[in-house]
Protein backbone atom coordinates (compact mmCIF):
# COMPACT_ATOMS: atom_id res chain seq x y z
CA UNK A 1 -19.99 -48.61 -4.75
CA UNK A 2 -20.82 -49.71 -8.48
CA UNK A 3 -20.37 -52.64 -9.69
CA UNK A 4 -17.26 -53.18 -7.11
CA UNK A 5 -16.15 -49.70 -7.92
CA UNK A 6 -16.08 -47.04 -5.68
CA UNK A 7 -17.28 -43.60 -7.28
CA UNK A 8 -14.44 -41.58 -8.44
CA UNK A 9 -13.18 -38.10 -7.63
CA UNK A 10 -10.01 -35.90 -8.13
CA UNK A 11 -6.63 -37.70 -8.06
CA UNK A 12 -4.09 -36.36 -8.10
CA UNK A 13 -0.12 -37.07 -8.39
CA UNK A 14 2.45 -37.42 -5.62
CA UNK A 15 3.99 -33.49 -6.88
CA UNK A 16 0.44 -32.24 -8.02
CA UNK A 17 1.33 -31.17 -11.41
CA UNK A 18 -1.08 -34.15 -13.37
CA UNK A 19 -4.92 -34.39 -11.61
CA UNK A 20 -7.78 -35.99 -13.15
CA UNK A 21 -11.20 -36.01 -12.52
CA UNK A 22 -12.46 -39.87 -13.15
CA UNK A 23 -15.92 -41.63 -12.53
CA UNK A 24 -14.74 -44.77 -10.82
CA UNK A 25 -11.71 -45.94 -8.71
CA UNK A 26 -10.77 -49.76 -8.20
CA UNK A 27 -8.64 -51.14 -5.28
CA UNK A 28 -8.86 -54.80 -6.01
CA UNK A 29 -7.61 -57.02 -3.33
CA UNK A 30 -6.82 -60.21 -5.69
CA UNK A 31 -5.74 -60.82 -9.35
CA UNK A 32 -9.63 -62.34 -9.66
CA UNK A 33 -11.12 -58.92 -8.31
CA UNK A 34 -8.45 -56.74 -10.21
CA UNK A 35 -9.72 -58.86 -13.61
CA UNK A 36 -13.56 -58.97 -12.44
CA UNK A 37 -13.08 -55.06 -12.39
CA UNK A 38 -11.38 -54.53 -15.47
CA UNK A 39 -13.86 -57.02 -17.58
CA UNK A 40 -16.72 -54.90 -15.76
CA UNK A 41 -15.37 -51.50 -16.98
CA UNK A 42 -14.29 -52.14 -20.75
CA UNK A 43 -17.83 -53.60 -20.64
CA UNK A 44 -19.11 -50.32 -20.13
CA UNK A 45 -16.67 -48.76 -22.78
CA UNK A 46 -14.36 -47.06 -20.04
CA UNK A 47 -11.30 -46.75 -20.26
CA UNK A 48 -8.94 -47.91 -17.59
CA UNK A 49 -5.36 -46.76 -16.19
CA UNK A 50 -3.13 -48.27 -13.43
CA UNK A 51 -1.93 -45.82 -11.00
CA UNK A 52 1.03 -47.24 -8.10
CA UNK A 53 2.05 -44.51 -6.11
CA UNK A 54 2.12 -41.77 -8.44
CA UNK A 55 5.74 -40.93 -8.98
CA UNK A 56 5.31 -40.18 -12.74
CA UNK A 57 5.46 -36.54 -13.70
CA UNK A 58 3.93 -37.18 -16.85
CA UNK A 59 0.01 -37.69 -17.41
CA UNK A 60 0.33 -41.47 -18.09
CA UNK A 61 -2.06 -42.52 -15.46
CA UNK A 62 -5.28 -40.21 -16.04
CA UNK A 63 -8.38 -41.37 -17.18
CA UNK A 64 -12.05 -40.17 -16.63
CA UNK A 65 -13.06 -44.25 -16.94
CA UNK A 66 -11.98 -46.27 -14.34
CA UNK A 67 -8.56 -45.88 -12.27
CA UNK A 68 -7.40 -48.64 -10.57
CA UNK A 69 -4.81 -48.38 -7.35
CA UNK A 70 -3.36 -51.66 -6.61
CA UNK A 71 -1.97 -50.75 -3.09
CA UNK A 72 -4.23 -53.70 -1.63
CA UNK A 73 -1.93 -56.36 -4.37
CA UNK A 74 1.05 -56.19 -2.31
CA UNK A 75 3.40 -58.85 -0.73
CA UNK A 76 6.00 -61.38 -2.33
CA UNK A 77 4.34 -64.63 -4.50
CA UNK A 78 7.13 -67.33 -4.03
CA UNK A 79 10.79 -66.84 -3.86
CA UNK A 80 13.30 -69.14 -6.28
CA UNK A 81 16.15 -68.87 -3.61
CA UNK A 82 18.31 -71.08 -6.35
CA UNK A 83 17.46 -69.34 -9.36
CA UNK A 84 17.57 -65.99 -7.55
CA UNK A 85 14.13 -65.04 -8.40
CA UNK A 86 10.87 -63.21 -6.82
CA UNK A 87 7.36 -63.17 -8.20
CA UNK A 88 5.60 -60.29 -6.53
CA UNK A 89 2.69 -58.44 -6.59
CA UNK A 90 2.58 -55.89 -8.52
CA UNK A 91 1.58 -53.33 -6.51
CA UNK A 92 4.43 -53.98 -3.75
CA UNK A 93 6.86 -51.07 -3.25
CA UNK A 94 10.35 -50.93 -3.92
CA UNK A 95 11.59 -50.93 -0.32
CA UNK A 96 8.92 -53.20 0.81
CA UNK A 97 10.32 -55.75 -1.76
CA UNK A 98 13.79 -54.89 -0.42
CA UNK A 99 13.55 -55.90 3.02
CA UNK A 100 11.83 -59.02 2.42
CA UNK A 101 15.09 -59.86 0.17
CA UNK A 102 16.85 -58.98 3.03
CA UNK A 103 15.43 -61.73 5.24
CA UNK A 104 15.83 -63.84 2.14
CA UNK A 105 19.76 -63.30 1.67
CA UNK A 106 18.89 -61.86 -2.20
CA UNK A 107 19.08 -58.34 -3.78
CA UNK A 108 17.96 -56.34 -6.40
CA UNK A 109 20.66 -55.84 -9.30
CA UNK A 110 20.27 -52.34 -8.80
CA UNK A 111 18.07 -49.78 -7.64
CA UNK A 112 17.08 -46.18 -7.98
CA UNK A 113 17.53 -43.20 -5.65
CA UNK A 114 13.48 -43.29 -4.39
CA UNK A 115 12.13 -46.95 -3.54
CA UNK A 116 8.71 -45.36 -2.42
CA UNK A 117 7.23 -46.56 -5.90
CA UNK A 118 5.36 -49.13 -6.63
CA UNK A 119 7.11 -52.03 -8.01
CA UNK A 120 4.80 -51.69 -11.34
CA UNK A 121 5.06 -48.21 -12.27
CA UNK A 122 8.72 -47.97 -11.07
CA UNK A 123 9.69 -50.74 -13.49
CA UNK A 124 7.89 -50.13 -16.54
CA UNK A 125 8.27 -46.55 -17.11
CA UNK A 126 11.96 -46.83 -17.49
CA UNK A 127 12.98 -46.30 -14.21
CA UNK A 128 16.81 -46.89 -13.43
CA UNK A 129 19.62 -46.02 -10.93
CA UNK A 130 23.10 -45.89 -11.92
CA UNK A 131 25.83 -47.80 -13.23
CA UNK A 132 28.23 -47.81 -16.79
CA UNK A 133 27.61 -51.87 -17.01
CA UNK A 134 24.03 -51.95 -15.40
CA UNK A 135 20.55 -51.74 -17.12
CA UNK A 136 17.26 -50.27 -15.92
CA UNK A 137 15.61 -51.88 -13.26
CA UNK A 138 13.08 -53.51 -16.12
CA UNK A 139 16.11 -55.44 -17.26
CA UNK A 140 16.02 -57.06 -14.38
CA UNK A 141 12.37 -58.34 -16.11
CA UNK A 142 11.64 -61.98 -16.29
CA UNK A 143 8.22 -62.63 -16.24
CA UNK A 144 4.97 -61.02 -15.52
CA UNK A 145 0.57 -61.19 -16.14
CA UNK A 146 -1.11 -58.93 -17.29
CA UNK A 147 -4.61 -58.64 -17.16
CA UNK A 148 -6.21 -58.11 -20.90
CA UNK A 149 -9.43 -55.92 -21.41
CA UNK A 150 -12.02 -58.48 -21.25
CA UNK A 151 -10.87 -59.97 -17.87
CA UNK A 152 -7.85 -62.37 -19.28
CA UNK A 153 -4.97 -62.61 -17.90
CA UNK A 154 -1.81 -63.14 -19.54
CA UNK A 155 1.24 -64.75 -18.87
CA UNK A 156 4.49 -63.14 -19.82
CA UNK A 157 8.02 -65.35 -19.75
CA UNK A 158 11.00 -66.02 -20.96
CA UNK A 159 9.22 -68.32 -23.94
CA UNK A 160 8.22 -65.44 -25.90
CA UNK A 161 11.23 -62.99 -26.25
CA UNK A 162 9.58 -60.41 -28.28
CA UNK A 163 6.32 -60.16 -26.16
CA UNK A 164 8.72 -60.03 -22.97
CA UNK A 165 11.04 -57.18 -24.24
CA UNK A 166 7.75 -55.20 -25.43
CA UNK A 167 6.18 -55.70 -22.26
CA UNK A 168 9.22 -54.36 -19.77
CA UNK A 169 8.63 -50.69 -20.66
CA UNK A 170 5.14 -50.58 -21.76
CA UNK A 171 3.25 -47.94 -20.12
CA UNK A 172 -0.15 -49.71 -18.75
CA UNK A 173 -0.63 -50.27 -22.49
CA UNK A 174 -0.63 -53.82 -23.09
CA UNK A 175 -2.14 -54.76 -19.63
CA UNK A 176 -2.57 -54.10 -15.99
CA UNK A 177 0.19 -55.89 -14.33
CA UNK A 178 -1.14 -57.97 -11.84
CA UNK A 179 2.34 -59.58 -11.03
CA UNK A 180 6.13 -59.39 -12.00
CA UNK A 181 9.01 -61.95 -11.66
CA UNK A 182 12.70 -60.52 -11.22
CA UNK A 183 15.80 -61.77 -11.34
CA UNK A 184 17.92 -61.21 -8.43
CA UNK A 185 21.52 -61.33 -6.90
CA UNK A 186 23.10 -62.89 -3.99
CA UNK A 187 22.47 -60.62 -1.12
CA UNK A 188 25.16 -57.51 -1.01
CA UNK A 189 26.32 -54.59 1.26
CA UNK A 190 27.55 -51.55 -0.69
CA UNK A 191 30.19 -48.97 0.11
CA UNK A 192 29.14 -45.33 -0.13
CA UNK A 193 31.53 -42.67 -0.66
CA UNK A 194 30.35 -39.04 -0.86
CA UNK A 195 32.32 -35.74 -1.57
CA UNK A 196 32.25 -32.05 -3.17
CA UNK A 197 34.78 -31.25 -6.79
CA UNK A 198 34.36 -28.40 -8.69
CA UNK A 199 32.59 -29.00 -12.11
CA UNK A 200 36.00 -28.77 -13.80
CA UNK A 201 37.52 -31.30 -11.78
CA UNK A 202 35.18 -33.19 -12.06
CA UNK A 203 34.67 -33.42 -15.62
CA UNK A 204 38.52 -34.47 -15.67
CA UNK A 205 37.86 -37.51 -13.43
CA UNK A 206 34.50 -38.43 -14.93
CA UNK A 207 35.59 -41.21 -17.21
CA UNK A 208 38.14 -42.50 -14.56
CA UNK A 209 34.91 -42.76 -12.01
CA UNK A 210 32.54 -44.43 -14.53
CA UNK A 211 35.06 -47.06 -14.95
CA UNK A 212 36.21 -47.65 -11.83
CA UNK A 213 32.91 -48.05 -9.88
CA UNK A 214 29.80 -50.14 -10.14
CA UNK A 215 27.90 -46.76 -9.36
CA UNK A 216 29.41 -43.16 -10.12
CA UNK A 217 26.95 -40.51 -9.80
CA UNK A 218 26.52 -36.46 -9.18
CA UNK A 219 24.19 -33.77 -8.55
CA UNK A 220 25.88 -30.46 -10.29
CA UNK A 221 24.77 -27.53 -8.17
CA UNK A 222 24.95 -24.09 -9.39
CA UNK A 223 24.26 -22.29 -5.97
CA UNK A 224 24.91 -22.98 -2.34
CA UNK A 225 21.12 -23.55 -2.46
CA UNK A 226 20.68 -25.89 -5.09
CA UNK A 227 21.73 -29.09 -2.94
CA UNK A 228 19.09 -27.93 -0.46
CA UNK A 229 16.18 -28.56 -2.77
CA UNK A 230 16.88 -31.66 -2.88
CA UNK A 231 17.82 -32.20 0.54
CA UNK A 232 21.70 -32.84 -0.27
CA UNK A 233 24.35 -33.41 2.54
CA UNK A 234 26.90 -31.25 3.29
CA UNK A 235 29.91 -32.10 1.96
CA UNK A 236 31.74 -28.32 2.13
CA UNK A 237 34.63 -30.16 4.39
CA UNK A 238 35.28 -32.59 1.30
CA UNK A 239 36.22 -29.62 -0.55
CA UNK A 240 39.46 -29.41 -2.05
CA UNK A 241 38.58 -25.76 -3.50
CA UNK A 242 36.67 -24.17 -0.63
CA UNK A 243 34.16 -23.38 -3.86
CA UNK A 244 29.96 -23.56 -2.82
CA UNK A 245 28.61 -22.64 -6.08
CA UNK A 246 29.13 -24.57 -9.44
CA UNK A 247 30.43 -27.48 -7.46
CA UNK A 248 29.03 -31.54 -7.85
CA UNK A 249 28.24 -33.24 -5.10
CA UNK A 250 29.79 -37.02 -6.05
CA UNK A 251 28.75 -40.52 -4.79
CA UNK A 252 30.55 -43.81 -5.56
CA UNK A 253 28.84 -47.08 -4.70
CA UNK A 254 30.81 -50.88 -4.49
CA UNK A 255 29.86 -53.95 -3.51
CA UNK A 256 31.82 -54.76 -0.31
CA UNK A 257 32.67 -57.90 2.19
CA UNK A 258 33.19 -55.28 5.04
CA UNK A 259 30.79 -55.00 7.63
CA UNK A 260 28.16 -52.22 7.92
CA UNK A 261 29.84 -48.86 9.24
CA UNK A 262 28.85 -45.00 9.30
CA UNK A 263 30.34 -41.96 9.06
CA UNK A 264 29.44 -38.48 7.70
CA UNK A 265 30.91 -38.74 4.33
CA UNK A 266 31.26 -42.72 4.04
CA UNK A 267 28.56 -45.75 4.85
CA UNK A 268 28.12 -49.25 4.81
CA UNK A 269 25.13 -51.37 4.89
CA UNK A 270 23.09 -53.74 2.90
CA UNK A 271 22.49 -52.53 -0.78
CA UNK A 272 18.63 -51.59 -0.57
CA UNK A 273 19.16 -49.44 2.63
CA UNK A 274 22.28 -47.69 0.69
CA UNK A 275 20.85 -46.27 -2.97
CA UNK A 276 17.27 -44.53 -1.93
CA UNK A 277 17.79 -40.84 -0.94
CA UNK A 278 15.17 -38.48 0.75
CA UNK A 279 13.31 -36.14 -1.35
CA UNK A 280 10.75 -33.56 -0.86
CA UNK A 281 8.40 -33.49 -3.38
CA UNK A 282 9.12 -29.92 -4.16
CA UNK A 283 10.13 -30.47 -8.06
CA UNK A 284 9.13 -30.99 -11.56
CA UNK A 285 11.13 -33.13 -13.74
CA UNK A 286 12.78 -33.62 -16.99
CA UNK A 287 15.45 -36.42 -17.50
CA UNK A 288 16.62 -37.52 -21.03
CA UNK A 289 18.66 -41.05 -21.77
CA UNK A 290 21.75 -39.45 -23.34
CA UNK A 291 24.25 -41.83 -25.62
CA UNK A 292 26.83 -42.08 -23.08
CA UNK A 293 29.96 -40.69 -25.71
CA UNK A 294 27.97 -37.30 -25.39
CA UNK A 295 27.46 -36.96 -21.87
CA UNK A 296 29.87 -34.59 -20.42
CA UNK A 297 29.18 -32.44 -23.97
CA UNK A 298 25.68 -32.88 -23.00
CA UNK A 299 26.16 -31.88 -19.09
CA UNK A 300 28.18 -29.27 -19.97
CA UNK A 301 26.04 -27.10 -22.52
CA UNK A 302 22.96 -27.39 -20.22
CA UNK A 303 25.11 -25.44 -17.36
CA UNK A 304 26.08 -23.51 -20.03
CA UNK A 305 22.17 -22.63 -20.51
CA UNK A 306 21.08 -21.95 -16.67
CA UNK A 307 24.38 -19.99 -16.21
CA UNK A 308 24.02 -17.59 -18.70
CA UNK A 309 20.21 -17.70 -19.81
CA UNK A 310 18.15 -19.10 -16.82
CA UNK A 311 20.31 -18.16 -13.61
CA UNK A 312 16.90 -18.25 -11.58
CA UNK A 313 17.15 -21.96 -12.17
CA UNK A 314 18.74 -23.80 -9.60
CA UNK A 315 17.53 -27.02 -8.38
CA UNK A 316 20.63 -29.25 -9.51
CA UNK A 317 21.19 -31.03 -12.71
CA UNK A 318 21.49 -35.19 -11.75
CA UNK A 319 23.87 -37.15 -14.22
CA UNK A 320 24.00 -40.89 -13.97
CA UNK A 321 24.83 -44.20 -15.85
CA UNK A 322 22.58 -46.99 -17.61
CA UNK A 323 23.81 -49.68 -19.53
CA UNK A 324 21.83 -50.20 -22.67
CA UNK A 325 19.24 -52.90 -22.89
CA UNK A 326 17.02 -54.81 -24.89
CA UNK A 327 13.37 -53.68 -24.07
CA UNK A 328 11.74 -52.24 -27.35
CA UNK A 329 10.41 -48.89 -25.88
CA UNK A 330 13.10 -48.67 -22.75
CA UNK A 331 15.12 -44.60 -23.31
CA UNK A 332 18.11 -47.18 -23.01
CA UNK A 333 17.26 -49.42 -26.10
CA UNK A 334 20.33 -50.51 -27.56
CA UNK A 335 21.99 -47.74 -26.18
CA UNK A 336 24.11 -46.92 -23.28
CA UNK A 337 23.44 -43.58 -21.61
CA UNK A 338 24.33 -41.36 -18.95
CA UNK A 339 20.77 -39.35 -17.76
CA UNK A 340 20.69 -35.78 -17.40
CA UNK A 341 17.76 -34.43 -15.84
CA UNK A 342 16.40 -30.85 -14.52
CA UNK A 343 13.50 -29.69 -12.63
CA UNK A 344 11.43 -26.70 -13.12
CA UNK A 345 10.35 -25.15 -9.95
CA UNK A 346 6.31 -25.72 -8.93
CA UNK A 347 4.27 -22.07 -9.48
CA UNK A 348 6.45 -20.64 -11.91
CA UNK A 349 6.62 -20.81 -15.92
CA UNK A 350 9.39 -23.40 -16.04
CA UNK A 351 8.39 -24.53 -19.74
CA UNK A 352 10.31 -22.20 -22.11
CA UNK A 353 13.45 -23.47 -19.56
CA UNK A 354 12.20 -27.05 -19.93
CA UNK A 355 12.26 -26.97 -23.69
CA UNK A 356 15.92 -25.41 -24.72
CA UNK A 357 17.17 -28.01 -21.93
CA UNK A 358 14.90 -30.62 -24.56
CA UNK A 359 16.59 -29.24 -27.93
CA UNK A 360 20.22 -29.95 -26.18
CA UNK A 361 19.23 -33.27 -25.22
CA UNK A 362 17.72 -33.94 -27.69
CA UNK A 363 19.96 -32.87 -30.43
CA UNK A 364 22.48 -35.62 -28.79
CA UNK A 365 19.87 -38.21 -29.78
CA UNK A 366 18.76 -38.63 -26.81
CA UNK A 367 15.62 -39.90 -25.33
CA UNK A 368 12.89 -39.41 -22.47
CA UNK A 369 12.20 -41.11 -19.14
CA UNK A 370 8.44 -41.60 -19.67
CA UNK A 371 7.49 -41.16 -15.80
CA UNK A 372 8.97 -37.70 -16.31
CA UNK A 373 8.38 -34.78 -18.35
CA UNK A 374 9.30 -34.32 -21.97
CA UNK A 375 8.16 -33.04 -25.14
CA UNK A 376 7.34 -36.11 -27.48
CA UNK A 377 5.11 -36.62 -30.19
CA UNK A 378 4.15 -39.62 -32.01
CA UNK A 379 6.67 -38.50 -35.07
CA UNK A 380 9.06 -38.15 -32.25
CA UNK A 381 8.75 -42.12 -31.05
CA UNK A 382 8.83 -43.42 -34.55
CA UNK A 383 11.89 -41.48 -35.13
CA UNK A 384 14.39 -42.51 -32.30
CA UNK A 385 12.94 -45.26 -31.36
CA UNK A 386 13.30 -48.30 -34.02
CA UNK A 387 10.75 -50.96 -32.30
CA UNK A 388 8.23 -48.35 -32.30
CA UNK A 389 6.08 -49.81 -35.26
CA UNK A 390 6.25 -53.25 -33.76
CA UNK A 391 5.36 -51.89 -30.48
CA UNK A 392 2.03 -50.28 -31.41
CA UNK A 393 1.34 -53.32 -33.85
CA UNK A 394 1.22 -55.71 -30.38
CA UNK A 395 -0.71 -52.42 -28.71
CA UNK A 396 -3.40 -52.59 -31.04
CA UNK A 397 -3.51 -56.37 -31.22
CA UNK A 398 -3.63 -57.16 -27.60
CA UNK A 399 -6.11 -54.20 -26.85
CA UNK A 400 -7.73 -52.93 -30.43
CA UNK A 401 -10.18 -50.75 -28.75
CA UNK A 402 -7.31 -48.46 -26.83
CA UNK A 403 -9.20 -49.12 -23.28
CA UNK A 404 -5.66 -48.76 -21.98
CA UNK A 405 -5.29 -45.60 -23.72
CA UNK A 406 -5.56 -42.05 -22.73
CA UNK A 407 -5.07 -38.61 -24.58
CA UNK A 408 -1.41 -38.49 -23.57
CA UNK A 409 -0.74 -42.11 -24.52
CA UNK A 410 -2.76 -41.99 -27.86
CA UNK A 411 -0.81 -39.54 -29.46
CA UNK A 412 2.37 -41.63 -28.56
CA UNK A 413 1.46 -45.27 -29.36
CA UNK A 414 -1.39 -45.56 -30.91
């Protein structure tokens, strides 16, 4: 150990498609040893990334400097039970947070369909579930620290709007997070309803569903396949068609005063044990933020495209709802979407695939997940996203010497 670091090594993400070789790692136990390590590094002109559990597709967490894991920063600060609001540390996980809330009689607003993140990196790379009238899970934002190059920590709230909307979706680039506050709900149970409609049909009720539902959601599947790389139910007997290719496996979600209850197709229970969904990490993905009035246009032309041009493409296409929000660099930014994403399949050459599903989505005015894979440039950010001068200006000011910078990052926001 150097310094507190340990010596460094390959890392590598949770899919294995973004490594790094880097000459120290960090697993501070405290805010005071996360700072202590930071101040140390910059110090020695390093550069430093954050990494929680490595769900991000993207490179946003390499470095050859210093990489910090704060998997020993778990657990919940204090709990507001009359505000309905948690401080936590910012390396907790999603579900870990959730079942303390349980205890606690709160819940999350909303959640995605993995809660394996960390609470950090989940929330501040745009992360979301679904939902026509219900932001990103950074909306749910209040308050935060983050720990500044030379060792500084500081505080984010409510008294500085501007610095609190450009921190929510930030990257790592304005700080190490050391701690988040969130604002929370009365505890809930949802009611899950799952079943199979051809694309067609439902395209027809799509609008009908969005409206109706606090959560309307599907997974398009062009072969009988598909749903089994991502470890999909079977919902055949649902069927009205008897169809198992081109079909969408649907999900509604409501808030409910019934009891908890199971079935095969239908389930009740508290909200955080209803929205996560097992995955095998067995996929690469892309997922753009498309203005909701073009997404069935949008869903529809990139079927179009693995139908007739990349057949061999097959993992399904995932379509769901965010309300727009007010974080500068958040794909939701004034805008509400539906996300459309796609995965390329690990060992083959998925990128010419990856990039005419990008011109659709993009040609919608869409924009990027940053946890996931996409094709931006720095002429790309300043273009469709109107904060983006304002954003780099606090960057720069708050960290001049880019130690919270790598490659990938500079050529977005420096």
């Amino acid at each position: 150990m150097t310094n507190g670091f340990h010596q460094g090594g390959h890392w590598r993400n949770w899919v294995g498609n973004q490594s790094c070789i880097t000459r120290y790692r960090g697993e501070p136990t405290s805010e005071t040893e996360l700072c202590d390590m930071v101040r140390q590094a910059t110090s020695q002109g390093l550069n430093v990334r954050c990494v929680g559990s490595g769900h991000s597709f993207t490179p946003v967490a390499i470095t050859s400097g210093l990489l910090l894991s704060l998997s020993q920063m778990k657990g919940v600060r204090h709990i507001d039970r009359e505000a309905r609001r948690v401080s936590v540390s910012a390396g907790t996980t999603i579900n870990e947070l959730g079942r303390v809330l349980k205890d606690n009689g709160l819940s999350m607003v909303n959640q995605g369909d993995i809660d394996s993140q960390a609470l950090a990196g989940a929330l501040t790379t745009g992360t979301h579930g679904t939902g026509s009238t219900l932001g990103n899970l950074a909306s749910s934002i209040v308050g935060m620290k983050l720990v500044q190059p030379n060792g500084g920590v500081l505080t984010v709230d409510e008294s500085n709007q501007d610095l609190l909307r450009a921190s929510r979706v930030s990257l790592g680039t304005l700080g190490v997070i050391s701690e988040i506050t969130l604002q929370l709900m009365d505890s809930y149970n949802l009611h899950e309803k799952i079943w199979r409609e051809d694309f067609d049909a439902c395209m027809e009720m799509h609008d009908e569903l969005a409206a109706s539902h606090r959560h309307f959601s599907f997974f398009w599947c062009p072969t009988e396949q598909s749903r089994h790389c991502y470890c999909l139910p079977d919902t055949a007997a649902t069927s009205k068609s008897g169809k198992t290719t081109d079909v969408c496996e649907m999900k509604t979600m409501d808030i409910t005063d019934r009891p908890p209850m199971e079935t095969e197709f239908e389930k009740i229970a508290f909200s955080s044990e209803i929205y996560p969904i097992v995955y095998v990490a067995n996929f690469h993905e892309l997922e753009y933020a498309v203005p909701v009035a073009y997404g069935k246009q949008a869903v529809i032309e990139v079927r179009k495209l693995m139908l007739e041009k990349y057949p061999e493409c097959i993992y399904p296409i995932e379509y769901r709802f965010t309300a727009g929000d007010n974080a500068w660099m958040s794909p939701f930014f004034e805008q509400d979407s539906v996300t459309v994403s796609v995965s390329g399949e690990p060992g083959t050459d998925y990128w010419p695939y990856l990039r005419d599903v990008d011109a659709i989505l993009r040609g919608f005015g869409s924009r990027p997940h940053w946890g996931k894979l996409h094709f931006l440039t720095g002429d790309d950010v300043s273009d469709i996203y109107p904060k983006a001068e304002e954003f780099r200006a606090l960057r720069r000011r708050l960290d001049p010497q880019g130690f919270y910078l790598n490659d990938h990052l500079t050529q977005l926001f420096k």
